[in-house]
Amino acid sequence: MEHPAHTPLLVLVGFMGAGKTTVGRLLAQQLHCPFHDLDVEIERVHGAIPKLFETYGESGFRAIEHHAADQLLPRLPRPAVLSLGGGAFLQPANRDLIRQHGGVTIFLDAPWEVVFARVRHTGEHRPLARDPAALRRLFDLRRPLYLEADHTFSSAEHDPANLLTSLVRLAEELGARGQHRATL
Ligand code: S3P
């Protein structure tokens, strides 16, 4: 499906607990465009993520995740906001897909202390957040890769108002203001 260059697909990436889903939903509201969450799509089609990790291991989950992205990306209207699970952007095949569909990647950069406070008790839903030491190693390993996103914004504050303002400004620079955006 062809999309005009002025109607962006904004793809939020970053570590677990960086605020991708919360901020993504708010951003889509402000832009009057649809919000999609790849994890929600995966769970809708394949069932609960912890169960997928249990049954197929992480590599099996990554294959399902890629398949879900491959199915979802061509169907997204423009503009749209898409939030990815924390590991999705690190897979080269997913990056290729995003590029192929003209997605603009935005890294929500939250410090370790912030993400740890947010995810430390969510191990039941986030298999990779169960072991704090392993989680910290993952954080350090992944951060340089997230920094390869097209844009980086700090996501450290409790109140995402400032972050949202910056994201709306970026979206408008990229051309997201349009028929979907009724008010400022
Ligand atoms: C993962 C993050 C999770 C989910 C899965 C794997 C990761 O999404 O996709 O548990 O590898 O960081 P969130 O980033 O939304 O928690």
mmCIF file of C-alpha atoms and ligand atoms in Angstrom:
data_model
loop_
_atom_site.group_PDB
_atom_site.id
_atom_site.type_symbol
_atom_site.label_atom_id
_atom_site.label_comp_id
_atom_site.label_asym_id
_atom_site.label_seq_id
_atom_site.Cartn_x
_atom_site.Cartn_y
_atom_site.Cartn_z
ATOM 1 C CA MET A 1 0.000 0.000 0.000
ATOM 2 C CA GLU A 2 1.398 3.418 -0.972
ATOM 3 C CA HIS A 3 1.273 6.220 1.582
ATOM 4 C CA PRO A 4 2.095 9.846 0.847
ATOM 5 C CA ALA A 5 5.335 10.910 2.514
ATOM 6 C CA HIS A 6 3.534 13.607 4.497
ATOM 7 C CA THR A 7 1.456 11.203 6.558
ATOM 8 C CA PRO A 8 3.879 9.618 8.986
ATOM 9 C CA LEU A 9 3.814 6.365 10.819
ATOM 10 C CA LEU A 10 5.329 7.151 14.219
ATOM 11 C CA VAL A 11 6.930 4.089 15.800
ATOM 12 C CA LEU A 12 7.749 4.287 19.509
ATOM 13 C CA VAL A 13 10.660 2.139 20.648
ATOM 14 C CA GLY A 14 12.538 1.732 23.910
ATOM 15 C CA PHE A 15 13.003 -0.430 26.962
ATOM 16 C CA MET A 16 10.195 -1.998 28.976
ATOM 17 C CA GLY A 17 8.688 0.679 31.202
ATOM 18 C CA ALA A 18 9.867 3.597 29.058
ATOM 19 C CA GLY A 19 6.246 4.700 28.586
ATOM 20 C CA LYS A 20 5.742 3.612 24.967
ATOM 21 C CA THR A 21 2.144 2.514 25.414
ATOM 22 C CA THR A 22 1.039 5.326 27.723
ATOM 23 C CA VAL A 23 2.719 8.042 25.688
ATOM 24 C CA GLY A 24 1.755 6.448 22.387
ATOM 25 C CA ARG A 25 -1.909 6.432 23.301
ATOM 26 C CA LEU A 26 -1.794 10.074 24.431
ATOM 27 C CA LEU A 27 0.125 11.119 21.336
ATOM 28 C CA ALA A 28 -2.395 9.451 19.050
ATOM 29 C CA GLN A 29 -5.209 11.207 20.924
ATOM 30 C CA GLN A 30 -3.517 14.567 20.384
ATOM 31 C CA LEU A 31 -2.948 13.836 16.716
ATOM 32 C CA HIS A 32 -6.455 12.427 16.269
ATOM 33 C CA CYS A 33 -5.058 9.325 14.692
ATOM 34 C CA PRO A 34 -5.187 5.597 15.532
ATOM 35 C CA PHE A 35 -2.896 4.017 18.109
ATOM 36 C CA HIS A 36 -1.667 0.433 17.805
ATOM 37 C CA ASP A 37 0.420 -1.638 20.176
ATOM 38 C CA LEU A 38 2.275 -4.576 18.641
ATOM 39 C CA ASP A 39 2.113 -6.574 21.899
ATOM 40 C CA VAL A 40 -1.664 -6.175 22.023
ATOM 41 C CA GLU A 41 -1.856 -7.397 18.433
ATOM 42 C CA ILE A 42 0.338 -10.404 19.280
ATOM 43 C CA GLU A 43 -1.809 -11.271 22.309
ATOM 44 C CA ARG A 44 -5.016 -10.874 20.308
ATOM 45 C CA VAL A 45 -3.866 -13.391 17.729
ATOM 46 C CA HIS A 46 -1.526 -15.716 19.643
ATOM 47 C CA GLY A 47 -2.446 -15.432 23.337
ATOM 48 C CA ALA A 48 -0.605 -14.160 26.401
ATOM 49 C CA ILE A 49 3.047 -13.187 25.914
ATOM 50 C CA PRO A 50 4.374 -15.016 29.026
ATOM 51 C CA LYS A 51 2.755 -18.190 27.740
ATOM 52 C CA LEU A 52 4.390 -17.672 24.312
ATOM 53 C CA PHE A 53 7.799 -17.329 26.000
ATOM 54 C CA GLU A 54 7.080 -20.483 28.028
ATOM 55 C CA THR A 55 5.955 -22.534 25.049
ATOM 56 C CA TYR A 56 8.287 -21.358 22.288
ATOM 57 C CA GLY A 57 11.166 -19.678 24.128
ATOM 58 C CA GLU A 58 12.337 -16.158 23.363
ATOM 59 C CA SER A 59 13.398 -17.014 19.813
ATOM 60 C CA GLY A 60 9.922 -18.414 19.101
ATOM 61 C CA PHE A 61 8.392 -15.261 20.527
ATOM 62 C CA ARG A 62 10.633 -13.121 18.269
ATOM 63 C CA ALA A 63 9.437 -15.039 15.211
ATOM 64 C CA ILE A 64 5.804 -14.467 16.220
ATOM 65 C CA GLU A 65 6.554 -10.823 16.921
ATOM 66 C CA HIS A 66 8.080 -10.359 13.489
ATOM 67 C CA HIS A 67 5.160 -12.092 11.812
ATOM 68 C CA ALA A 68 2.728 -9.836 13.705
ATOM 69 C CA ALA A 69 4.661 -6.730 12.604
ATOM 70 C CA ASP A 70 4.705 -7.994 9.037
ATOM 71 C CA GLN A 71 0.925 -8.402 9.128
ATOM 72 C CA LEU A 72 0.160 -5.157 10.938
ATOM 73 C CA LEU A 73 2.419 -2.583 9.257
ATOM 74 C CA PRO A 74 0.878 -2.720 5.777
ATOM 75 C CA ARG A 75 -2.600 -2.375 7.293
ATOM 76 C CA LEU A 76 -1.932 0.755 9.332
ATOM 77 C CA PRO A 77 -3.621 3.938 8.155
ATOM 78 C CA ARG A 78 -1.619 7.202 8.114
ATOM 79 C CA PRO A 79 -0.946 9.007 10.244
ATOM 80 C CA ALA A 80 -0.769 6.409 12.985
ATOM 81 C CA VAL A 81 1.183 5.777 16.168
ATOM 82 C CA LEU A 82 2.591 2.309 16.793
ATOM 83 C CA SER A 83 4.209 1.167 20.013
ATOM 84 C CA LEU A 84 6.634 -1.777 19.816
ATOM 85 C CA GLY A 85 7.548 -4.202 22.594
ATOM 86 C CA GLY A 86 10.996 -3.525 24.066
ATOM 87 C CA GLY A 87 12.843 -6.132 22.004
ATOM 88 C CA ALA A 88 11.188 -5.629 18.626
ATOM 89 C CA PHE A 89 13.330 -2.747 17.355
ATOM 90 C CA LEU A 90 16.493 -4.746 18.043
ATOM 91 C CA GLN A 91 15.649 -7.335 15.419
ATOM 92 C CA PRO A 92 17.142 -6.299 12.054
ATOM 93 C CA ALA A 93 14.196 -7.842 10.178
ATOM 94 C CA ASN A 94 11.780 -5.586 12.075
ATOM 95 C CA ARG A 95 13.886 -2.532 11.355
ATOM 96 C CA ASP A 96 13.842 -3.420 7.677
ATOM 97 C CA LEU A 97 10.062 -3.749 7.798
ATOM 98 C CA ILE A 98 9.645 -0.381 9.499
ATOM 99 C CA ARG A 99 11.939 1.247 6.941
ATOM 100 C CA GLN A 100 10.096 -0.438 4.100
ATOM 101 C CA HIS A 101 6.811 1.033 5.352
ATOM 102 C CA GLY A 102 8.269 4.500 5.870
ATOM 103 C CA GLY A 103 8.015 4.376 9.683
ATOM 104 C CA VAL A 104 9.774 7.065 11.692
ATOM 105 C CA THR A 105 11.305 5.536 14.822
ATOM 106 C CA ILE A 106 11.259 7.437 18.108
ATOM 107 C CA PHE A 107 13.273 6.187 21.070
ATOM 108 C CA LEU A 108 11.754 7.017 24.452
ATOM 109 C CA ASP A 109 14.878 7.164 26.564
ATOM 110 C CA ALA A 110 14.188 6.541 30.258
ATOM 111 C CA PRO A 111 16.989 6.051 32.799
ATOM 112 C CA TRP A 112 17.526 2.684 34.453
ATOM 113 C CA GLU A 113 16.151 3.838 37.820
ATOM 114 C CA VAL A 114 12.892 4.908 36.169
ATOM 115 C CA VAL A 115 12.322 1.769 34.119
ATOM 116 C CA PHE A 116 13.326 -0.489 36.989
ATOM 117 C CA ALA A 117 10.859 1.200 39.343
ATOM 118 C CA ARG A 118 8.137 0.785 36.716
ATOM 119 C CA VAL A 119 8.744 -2.841 35.769
ATOM 120 C CA ARG A 120 10.210 -4.512 38.861
ATOM 121 C CA HIS A 121 6.857 -5.927 39.938
ATOM 122 C CA THR A 122 5.568 -6.769 36.460
ATOM 123 C CA GLY A 123 7.456 -10.059 35.981
ATOM 124 C CA GLU A 124 4.204 -11.953 35.719
ATOM 125 C CA HIS A 125 3.448 -10.118 32.450
ATOM 126 C CA ARG A 126 7.026 -9.425 31.368
ATOM 127 C CA PRO A 127 9.132 -12.597 31.372
ATOM 128 C CA LEU A 128 12.359 -10.650 30.793
ATOM 129 C CA ALA A 129 11.772 -8.457 33.849
ATOM 130 C CA ARG A 130 11.876 -11.292 36.389
ATOM 131 C CA ASP A 131 15.569 -11.242 37.204
ATOM 132 C CA PRO A 132 16.783 -7.729 38.154
ATOM 133 C CA ALA A 133 20.456 -8.430 37.350
ATOM 134 C CA ALA A 134 19.614 -9.860 33.911
ATOM 135 C CA LEU A 135 17.253 -6.956 33.313
ATOM 136 C CA ARG A 136 20.023 -4.464 34.064
ATOM 137 C CA ARG A 137 22.378 -6.236 31.659
ATOM 138 C CA LEU A 138 19.694 -6.153 28.986
ATOM 139 C CA PHE A 139 19.163 -2.439 29.575
ATOM 140 C CA ASP A 140 22.884 -1.677 29.134
ATOM 141 C CA LEU A 141 23.139 -3.907 26.083
ATOM 142 C CA ARG A 142 20.110 -2.451 24.340
ATOM 143 C CA ARG A 143 20.419 1.266 24.976
ATOM 144 C CA PRO A 144 23.092 1.917 22.295
ATOM 145 C CA LEU A 145 20.882 0.120 19.775
ATOM 146 C CA TYR A 146 17.795 2.136 20.651
ATOM 147 C CA LEU A 147 19.898 5.241 20.076
ATOM 148 C CA GLU A 148 20.012 4.262 16.411
ATOM 149 C CA ALA A 149 16.330 5.259 16.138
ATOM 150 C CA ASP A 150 15.549 8.301 13.967
ATOM 151 C CA HIS A 151 14.741 10.458 17.007
ATOM 152 C CA THR A 152 15.423 10.248 20.738
ATOM 153 C CA PHE A 153 13.416 11.903 23.515
ATOM 154 C CA SER A 154 13.982 11.713 27.235
ATOM 155 C CA SER A 155 11.154 9.881 28.994
ATOM 156 C CA ALA A 156 12.273 10.317 32.587
ATOM 157 C CA GLU A 157 9.575 12.502 34.062
ATOM 158 C CA HIS A 158 6.570 11.259 35.945
ATOM 159 C CA ASP A 159 4.261 13.567 33.989
ATOM 160 C CA PRO A 160 4.609 13.047 30.234
ATOM 161 C CA ALA A 161 3.203 16.513 29.356
ATOM 162 C CA ASN A 162 6.526 17.994 28.180
ATOM 163 C CA LEU A 163 7.426 14.871 26.265
ATOM 164 C CA LEU A 164 4.043 14.925 24.575
ATOM 165 C CA THR A 165 4.461 18.537 23.530
ATOM 166 C CA SER A 166 7.810 17.683 21.935
ATOM 167 C CA LEU A 167 6.379 14.635 20.195
ATOM 168 C CA VAL A 168 3.405 16.546 18.830
ATOM 169 C CA ARG A 169 5.805 19.185 17.500
ATOM 170 C CA LEU A 170 7.887 16.498 15.785
ATOM 171 C CA ALA A 171 4.775 14.844 14.367
ATOM 172 C CA GLU A 172 3.654 18.169 12.936
ATOM 173 C CA GLU A 173 7.077 18.824 11.437
ATOM 174 C CA LEU A 174 6.780 15.425 9.814
ATOM 175 C CA GLY A 175 3.375 16.339 8.476
ATOM 176 C CA ALA A 176 0.993 14.605 10.874
ATOM 177 C CA ARG A 177 -1.209 17.649 11.145
ATOM 178 C CA GLY A 178 -4.072 17.081 8.765
ATOM 179 C CA GLN A 179 -7.620 15.963 8.457
ATOM 180 C CA HIS A 180 -7.274 13.751 11.547
ATOM 181 C CA ARG A 181 -6.194 16.693 13.679
ATOM 182 C CA ALA A 182 -9.248 18.740 14.538
ATOM 183 C CA THR A 183 -7.822 20.913 17.325
ATOM 184 C CA LEU A 184 -4.455 22.012 18.603
HETATM 185 C C1 S3P B 1 9.914 -7.368 25.716
HETATM 186 C C2 S3P B 1 9.083 -6.324 26.079
HETATM 187 C C3 S3P B 1 7.644 -6.479 26.251
HETATM 188 C C4 S3P B 1 7.116 -7.665 25.422
HETATM 189 C C5 S3P B 1 7.906 -8.895 25.725
HETATM 190 C C6 S3P B 1 9.396 -8.730 25.421
HETATM 191 C C7 S3P B 1 11.362 -7.099 25.560
HETATM 192 O O1 S3P B 1 6.966 -5.289 25.834
HETATM 193 O O2 S3P B 1 7.193 -7.398 24.059
HETATM 194 O O3 S3P B 1 7.707 -9.211 27.076
HETATM 195 O O4 S3P B 1 12.062 -7.923 24.956
HETATM 196 O O5 S3P B 1 11.809 -6.032 26.041
HETATM 197 P P1 S3P B 1 7.050 -3.879 26.658
HETATM 198 O O6 S3P B 1 8.291 -3.179 26.235
HETATM 199 O O7 S3P B 1 5.820 -3.165 26.193
HETATM 200 O O8 S3P B 1 7.024 -4.214 28.099
#
